[in-house]
Amino acid sequence: MIKVSIIVPIYNVSKYVIRCIDSIINQTYTNIECILVDDCSPDNSMILLEQRLKLYQGNIDFKIIHHKQNKGLSEARNTGTYESTGDYLFYLDSDDEIQPNCIKTLTTLAEKYTEVEIVQGNTQSLPCPIQKSDWRNLHYKKFQEYVNDNKWVLKHFYNVKEEHIPVNAWNKLIKRNFIFDYNLFFKKGIIHEDELWMFLLVKKLNSIAFTGEYTYVHYTTDGSIMQSGSNYKSIECWLIILKEILTNPNDSFFEYFKEKYARILYFKMCLINLNTNELQLYYLYKTLVKDIIKNLLKEKKIVFTLPLFILLMPQSFYKSFAGVKIFNLFIKLNRK
C-alpha cells in the first residue's frame, strides 16, 4: 500500500487552516503522513491547528515541524520534503483544501502505473475564473491517462494555445525518489517558485498520469492586474528565474522559455510605469530589463506602457488565451 506524505507549509493562514486540515482528516485513504511546517507564523494559525489535532483520533500521522525563523514557502516545502518518509509526496497550500477522494484517486493511478513519476489531479478554482456550468479547471481533457515520453511532456508544458500540464507544485502526487534523484527542490528566497521548479522538473520528467476527477480546491482572490501589481520582490525573482534559464543548454525548449519569461518581465515593467508608488523600482530596473528584452525578444523599440483597459481587467483575463493574444499583439505593434 502506497504511503503518501502531504506537505503543508503554515504561515499566516488562521482564516483557512482548519478548512485545510479538516480536508486532510476527511480523506478516504489513510496511509498518510501529514507534515505541517510552521514557518514562524505571526498569527494564531498554529494554536488553532494544534487544538484541532488534539481532537483527532484517526489513522493519519500528523507531524509538526517548527522553523526557528521565517524562511518562506520554498524552504518550508523543502523542510517537509526532507522530513518525509512516504513513497509519494503531495504539496498542499494551507489556504486551499483537497477533496475527500483526492489521495485515493491519485494513488489508484500510481498503483496502476507503477513507474509513474507524477500523477496530476484536476483542480476546482474558486471563485470560478470563467462563468460556466463546468467550473473545473481541467487543462487536459484530451490527454491519455498515462504517458511515458519526455518529448511529449516538454511539448505539453505551459502551452497556453493548447491543453497543457498545469504549472504548479500543488495537486500533484510526486514520486519521492524522483525529487531526490534529480535534486528537484524549491529555490530559496524567491516567489514564483513553482515556475522555476516546474521548468526544471519537466526536463527530467518521463512518466505522468492524469485523472479527470477533481481532487483539489484552489482559492484565488480576483482583482485587477493593477491591484495585484508588481513590486521589488516580484521583479527581482523573475530576473533570478530568467538568469537560471539562461544558464541552461541552448535548445528549442529553453529558447521558448527565455522568451516567455522576458515577456513577463516586460509586462511587469509596464505595470510599474503606471504605478507612481513604484517609480523608484522602475528606474532601478529599466535599463537592465530593456537589455534583456532586446536580446531575447529581438525588439528594436521597447515601450514600458500597456493600454489602461488591460490593466483594469481581472487576473483571469490576464491568464486567459484572449489576454495572452492581446498582450502579444501589443508587443508586436511595438516592433514597428
Coordinates of C-alpha atoms in Angstrom, one line a residue:
M1 CA 0.0 0.0 0.0
I2 CA 1.5 3.3 -1.1
K3 CA 2.4 5.7 1.7
V4 CA 1.8 9.4 0.9
S5 CA 3.5 12.4 2.6
I6 CA 1.3 15.5 2.4
I7 CA 3.4 18.6 3.0
V8 CA 1.7 21.8 4.2
P9 CA 3.6 25.0 5.0
I10 CA 1.8 27.1 7.7
Y11 CA 2.1 30.8 7.6
N12 CA -0.5 33.5 8.5
V13 CA -3.5 31.4 7.5
S14 CA -5.7 31.5 10.6
K15 CA -8.8 32.1 8.5
Y16 CA -8.2 28.9 6.4
V17 CA -6.0 26.5 8.3
I18 CA -8.9 24.5 9.9
R19 CA -10.6 24.1 6.5
C20 CA -7.3 22.8 5.1
I21 CA -6.6 20.4 8.0
D22 CA -10.2 19.0 8.0
S23 CA -9.9 18.2 4.3
I24 CA -6.9 16.0 5.2
I25 CA -8.6 14.4 8.1
N26 CA -11.6 13.6 5.9
Q27 CA -9.5 11.6 3.3
T28 CA -10.9 8.2 2.4
Y29 CA -7.3 7.0 2.1
T30 CA -5.4 6.9 5.4
N31 CA -1.9 5.6 4.7
I32 CA -0.8 9.2 5.0
E33 CA 1.7 11.2 7.0
C34 CA 0.9 14.9 7.0
I35 CA 3.9 17.1 7.7
L36 CA 2.9 20.6 8.9
V37 CA 5.8 23.1 8.7
D38 CA 5.3 26.1 11.0
D39 CA 7.2 28.9 9.2
C40 CA 7.0 31.2 12.3
S41 CA 3.5 32.3 11.5
P42 CA 2.8 35.7 13.3
D43 CA -0.9 34.9 13.8
N44 CA -2.7 32.1 15.8
S45 CA -2.6 29.6 12.9
M46 CA -0.5 27.1 14.9
I47 CA -2.7 27.4 18.0
L48 CA -5.8 26.7 16.0
L49 CA -4.1 23.8 14.2
E50 CA -2.8 22.2 17.4
Q51 CA -6.2 22.5 19.1
R52 CA -7.8 20.8 16.1
L53 CA -5.3 17.9 16.1
K54 CA -5.8 17.2 19.8
L55 CA -9.3 16.1 18.9
Y56 CA -8.2 13.9 16.1
Q57 CA -8.2 10.1 16.7
G58 CA -7.8 8.7 13.2
N59 CA -5.0 6.8 11.4
I60 CA -3.3 9.7 9.6
D61 CA 0.0 10.6 11.2
F62 CA 0.3 14.3 11.7
K63 CA 3.8 15.8 12.4
I64 CA 4.6 19.4 13.2
I65 CA 8.0 20.9 12.4
H66 CA 8.9 24.4 13.6
H67 CA 11.2 26.7 11.8
K68 CA 13.2 28.9 14.2
Q69 CA 12.7 31.8 11.8
N70 CA 10.6 32.7 8.8
K71 CA 12.1 31.2 5.7
G72 CA 9.4 31.4 3.1
L73 CA 7.3 28.9 1.1
S74 CA 10.2 27.3 -0.8
E75 CA 12.2 26.4 2.3
A76 CA 9.1 25.3 4.2
R77 CA 8.3 22.9 1.3
N78 CA 11.9 21.7 1.3
T79 CA 11.8 21.1 5.0
G80 CA 8.8 18.9 4.7
T81 CA 10.3 17.1 1.7
Y82 CA 13.5 16.2 3.7
E83 CA 11.4 15.0 6.6
S84 CA 9.1 12.9 4.5
T85 CA 9.1 9.1 4.6
G86 CA 6.3 8.4 2.0
D87 CA 6.6 6.7 -1.4
Y88 CA 5.0 9.8 -2.9
L89 CA 4.7 13.5 -1.9
F90 CA 1.8 15.8 -2.2
Y91 CA 2.2 19.6 -1.7
L92 CA -0.9 21.3 -0.3
D93 CA -1.1 25.1 0.3
S94 CA -2.6 25.9 3.6
D95 CA -5.3 28.3 2.2
D96 CA -6.5 25.5 -0.1
E97 CA -8.2 22.2 0.5
I98 CA -8.4 18.7 -1.0
Q99 CA -11.5 16.7 -1.9
P100 CA -12.2 13.6 0.3
N101 CA -11.3 11.3 -2.6
C102 CA -8.1 13.1 -3.5
I103 CA -5.3 10.8 -2.3
K104 CA -7.3 7.7 -3.0
T105 CA -7.9 8.8 -6.6
L106 CA -4.2 9.6 -7.2
T107 CA -2.8 6.6 -5.5
T108 CA -5.1 4.3 -7.6
L109 CA -3.3 5.6 -10.7
A110 CA 0.1 5.3 -9.1
E111 CA -0.7 1.6 -8.3
K112 CA -1.9 1.1 -11.8
Y113 CA 1.2 2.6 -13.4
T114 CA 3.9 1.6 -11.0
E115 CA 6.7 3.6 -12.8
V116 CA 4.7 6.9 -12.9
E117 CA 6.7 9.8 -11.6
I118 CA 3.8 12.3 -11.3
V119 CA 0.0 11.8 -11.0
Q120 CA -1.8 15.0 -11.9
G121 CA -5.1 15.8 -10.2
N122 CA -7.8 18.1 -11.5
T123 CA -8.4 21.5 -9.8
Q124 CA -11.5 23.4 -8.9
S125 CA -10.7 27.2 -8.8
L126 CA -12.8 29.4 -6.5
P127 CA -14.1 31.9 -7.3
C128 CA -14.6 30.5 -10.7
P129 CA -12.5 32.4 -13.3
I130 CA -14.9 31.7 -16.1
Q131 CA -18.7 31.5 -15.5
K132 CA -19.5 28.1 -16.9
S133 CA -21.6 25.2 -15.7
D134 CA -18.3 23.2 -15.7
W135 CA -16.3 25.0 -13.1
R136 CA -13.5 22.5 -13.1
N137 CA -10.1 23.8 -14.2
L138 CA -9.3 20.9 -16.5
H139 CA -6.3 21.6 -18.7
Y140 CA -6.0 18.2 -20.3
K141 CA -9.4 16.8 -21.4
K142 CA -7.9 15.1 -24.4
F143 CA -4.8 13.7 -22.8
Q144 CA -4.5 10.0 -22.5
E145 CA -4.5 8.6 -18.9
Y146 CA -0.8 7.7 -18.9
V147 CA 2.2 9.0 -20.9
N148 CA 5.8 7.8 -20.7
D149 CA 7.6 10.1 -23.1
N150 CA 9.7 13.1 -22.2
K151 CA 9.4 14.7 -25.6
W152 CA 5.6 14.7 -25.2
V153 CA 5.9 16.2 -21.7
L154 CA 8.1 19.1 -23.0
K155 CA 5.6 19.7 -25.8
H156 CA 2.6 20.0 -23.5
F157 CA 4.3 22.0 -20.7
Y158 CA 2.9 25.6 -20.4
N159 CA 1.3 25.7 -23.8
V160 CA -1.4 28.3 -23.5
K161 CA -2.7 27.7 -27.0
E162 CA -3.4 24.0 -26.3
E163 CA -4.2 21.7 -23.4
H164 CA -1.2 21.6 -21.1
I165 CA 0.3 20.3 -17.9
P166 CA -0.6 22.7 -15.0
V167 CA 2.4 24.8 -13.9
N168 CA 2.2 24.4 -10.1
A169 CA 3.5 22.2 -7.3
W170 CA 0.2 21.5 -5.6
N171 CA -2.3 18.9 -6.7
K172 CA 0.4 16.5 -7.9
L173 CA 1.3 13.1 -6.5
I174 CA 5.1 13.1 -7.0
K175 CA 7.4 10.1 -6.5
R176 CA 9.7 10.9 -3.7
N177 CA 12.7 9.3 -5.2
F178 CA 12.2 11.4 -8.4
I179 CA 12.6 14.6 -6.3
F180 CA 15.8 13.3 -4.6
D181 CA 17.4 11.7 -7.6
Y182 CA 17.3 14.9 -9.6
N183 CA 17.6 17.3 -6.7
L184 CA 14.3 19.0 -7.5
F185 CA 14.0 21.2 -4.5
F186 CA 12.5 24.7 -4.5
K187 CA 14.9 27.6 -4.9
K188 CA 15.2 29.5 -1.6
G189 CA 14.3 33.1 -1.2
I190 CA 12.1 33.7 -4.2
I191 CA 8.5 34.0 -5.0
H192 CA 7.0 32.5 -8.2
E193 CA 8.9 29.4 -7.1
D194 CA 6.6 27.0 -8.8
E195 CA 7.5 28.4 -12.2
L196 CA 11.2 27.7 -11.9
W197 CA 10.6 24.4 -10.1
M198 CA 8.3 23.1 -12.9
F199 CA 10.7 24.4 -15.6
L200 CA 13.5 22.3 -14.1
L201 CA 11.2 19.3 -13.3
V202 CA 9.8 18.7 -16.8
K203 CA 13.3 18.4 -18.2
K204 CA 13.6 15.2 -16.2
L205 CA 10.0 14.0 -16.3
N206 CA 9.2 11.0 -18.4
S207 CA 6.1 9.5 -17.0
I208 CA 2.9 11.3 -15.9
A209 CA -0.7 10.1 -15.4
F210 CA -3.9 12.3 -15.4
T211 CA -7.2 12.0 -13.7
G212 CA -10.4 13.8 -14.7
E213 CA -11.7 13.7 -11.2
Y214 CA -11.3 16.9 -9.3
T215 CA -9.2 16.4 -6.3
Y216 CA -8.1 19.9 -5.2
V217 CA -9.8 23.2 -4.4
H218 CA -7.6 26.3 -5.1
Y219 CA -8.9 29.6 -3.7
T220 CA -7.9 32.8 -5.6
T221 CA -8.7 36.4 -4.9
D222 CA -9.9 38.0 -8.1
G223 CA -8.9 41.6 -8.9
S224 CA -7.3 43.8 -11.5
I225 CA -3.8 43.4 -12.5
M226 CA -3.0 46.8 -11.2
Q227 CA -4.2 45.8 -7.8
S228 CA -2.1 42.7 -7.7
G229 CA 0.6 44.9 -9.1
S230 CA 4.3 44.4 -9.1
N231 CA 6.9 45.0 -6.5
Y232 CA 10.6 44.8 -5.8
K233 CA 10.4 41.1 -4.8
S234 CA 8.4 40.1 -7.8
I235 CA 10.7 41.8 -10.4
E236 CA 13.8 40.5 -8.6
C237 CA 12.5 37.0 -8.6
W238 CA 11.6 37.0 -12.3
L239 CA 15.1 38.2 -13.0
I240 CA 16.5 35.3 -10.9
I241 CA 14.3 32.8 -12.7
L242 CA 15.4 34.2 -16.1
K243 CA 19.0 34.0 -15.1
E244 CA 18.6 30.4 -14.1
I245 CA 17.1 29.7 -17.5
L246 CA 19.8 31.5 -19.4
T247 CA 22.4 29.2 -17.8
N248 CA 20.7 26.1 -19.3
P249 CA 21.6 24.4 -22.6
N250 CA 20.7 26.2 -25.7
D251 CA 17.9 24.1 -27.2
S252 CA 14.4 25.0 -28.5
F253 CA 12.7 24.3 -25.2
F254 CA 15.0 26.7 -23.3
E255 CA 14.7 29.3 -26.1
Y256 CA 11.0 29.2 -25.8
F257 CA 11.1 29.9 -22.1
K258 CA 13.7 32.6 -22.4
E259 CA 11.2 34.5 -24.4
K260 CA 8.3 33.6 -22.2
Y261 CA 9.9 35.0 -19.0
A262 CA 11.3 38.0 -20.8
R263 CA 7.7 38.8 -21.8
I264 CA 6.7 38.5 -18.1
L265 CA 9.4 41.0 -17.1
Y266 CA 8.2 43.3 -19.8
F267 CA 4.7 43.1 -18.6
K268 CA 5.8 43.8 -15.0
M269 CA 7.7 46.9 -16.1
C270 CA 4.7 48.2 -18.0
L271 CA 2.7 48.0 -14.7
I272 CA 5.3 49.8 -12.8
N273 CA 5.3 52.6 -15.3
L274 CA 1.7 53.4 -14.4
N275 CA 2.1 52.9 -10.7
T276 CA 3.6 56.0 -9.2
N277 CA 4.3 54.2 -5.9
E278 CA 6.9 52.1 -7.7
L279 CA 8.7 54.6 -9.9
Q280 CA 11.9 54.0 -7.9
L281 CA 11.8 50.4 -8.9
Y282 CA 11.0 51.3 -12.5
Y283 CA 14.2 53.4 -12.8
L284 CA 16.2 50.8 -10.9
Y285 CA 15.4 48.0 -13.4
K286 CA 14.6 49.9 -16.6
T287 CA 18.0 49.6 -18.3
L288 CA 18.6 46.0 -17.2
V289 CA 15.2 44.7 -18.3
K290 CA 15.4 46.6 -21.6
D291 CA 18.7 45.0 -22.4
I292 CA 17.3 41.5 -21.6
I293 CA 14.2 42.1 -23.7
K294 CA 16.1 43.4 -26.6
N295 CA 18.5 40.5 -26.5
L296 CA 15.8 37.8 -26.1
L297 CA 12.8 39.2 -27.9
K298 CA 14.8 40.9 -30.6
E299 CA 12.8 44.1 -30.0
K300 CA 14.0 47.3 -31.7
K301 CA 11.8 49.5 -29.7
I302 CA 10.8 49.0 -26.1
V303 CA 7.9 51.0 -24.6
F304 CA 7.0 50.2 -21.0
T305 CA 3.4 51.2 -21.2
L306 CA 0.3 49.0 -21.7
P307 CA -3.2 50.2 -22.6
L308 CA -5.1 51.1 -19.5
F309 CA -8.0 48.8 -20.3
I310 CA -5.7 45.7 -20.0
L311 CA -4.5 46.9 -16.5
L312 CA -8.1 47.2 -15.3
M313 CA -9.0 43.7 -16.4
P314 CA -9.3 40.9 -13.8
Q315 CA -6.5 38.5 -13.3
S316 CA -8.5 35.7 -15.0
F317 CA -8.4 37.8 -18.2
Y318 CA -4.6 38.1 -18.0
K319 CA -4.2 34.4 -17.6
S320 CA -6.7 33.6 -20.4
F321 CA -6.0 32.8 -24.0
A322 CA -7.6 36.1 -25.1
G323 CA -5.5 38.1 -22.6
V324 CA -2.3 36.4 -23.9
K325 CA -3.2 37.2 -27.5
I326 CA -3.9 40.8 -26.8
F327 CA -0.6 41.2 -24.8
N328 CA 1.3 39.5 -27.7
L329 CA -0.4 41.8 -30.2
F330 CA 0.7 44.9 -28.1
I331 CA 4.3 43.6 -28.2
K332 CA 4.1 43.0 -31.9
L333 CA 2.9 46.6 -32.5
N334 CA 5.8 47.9 -30.5
R335 CA 8.2 46.4 -33.0
K336 CA 7.0 48.7 -35.8

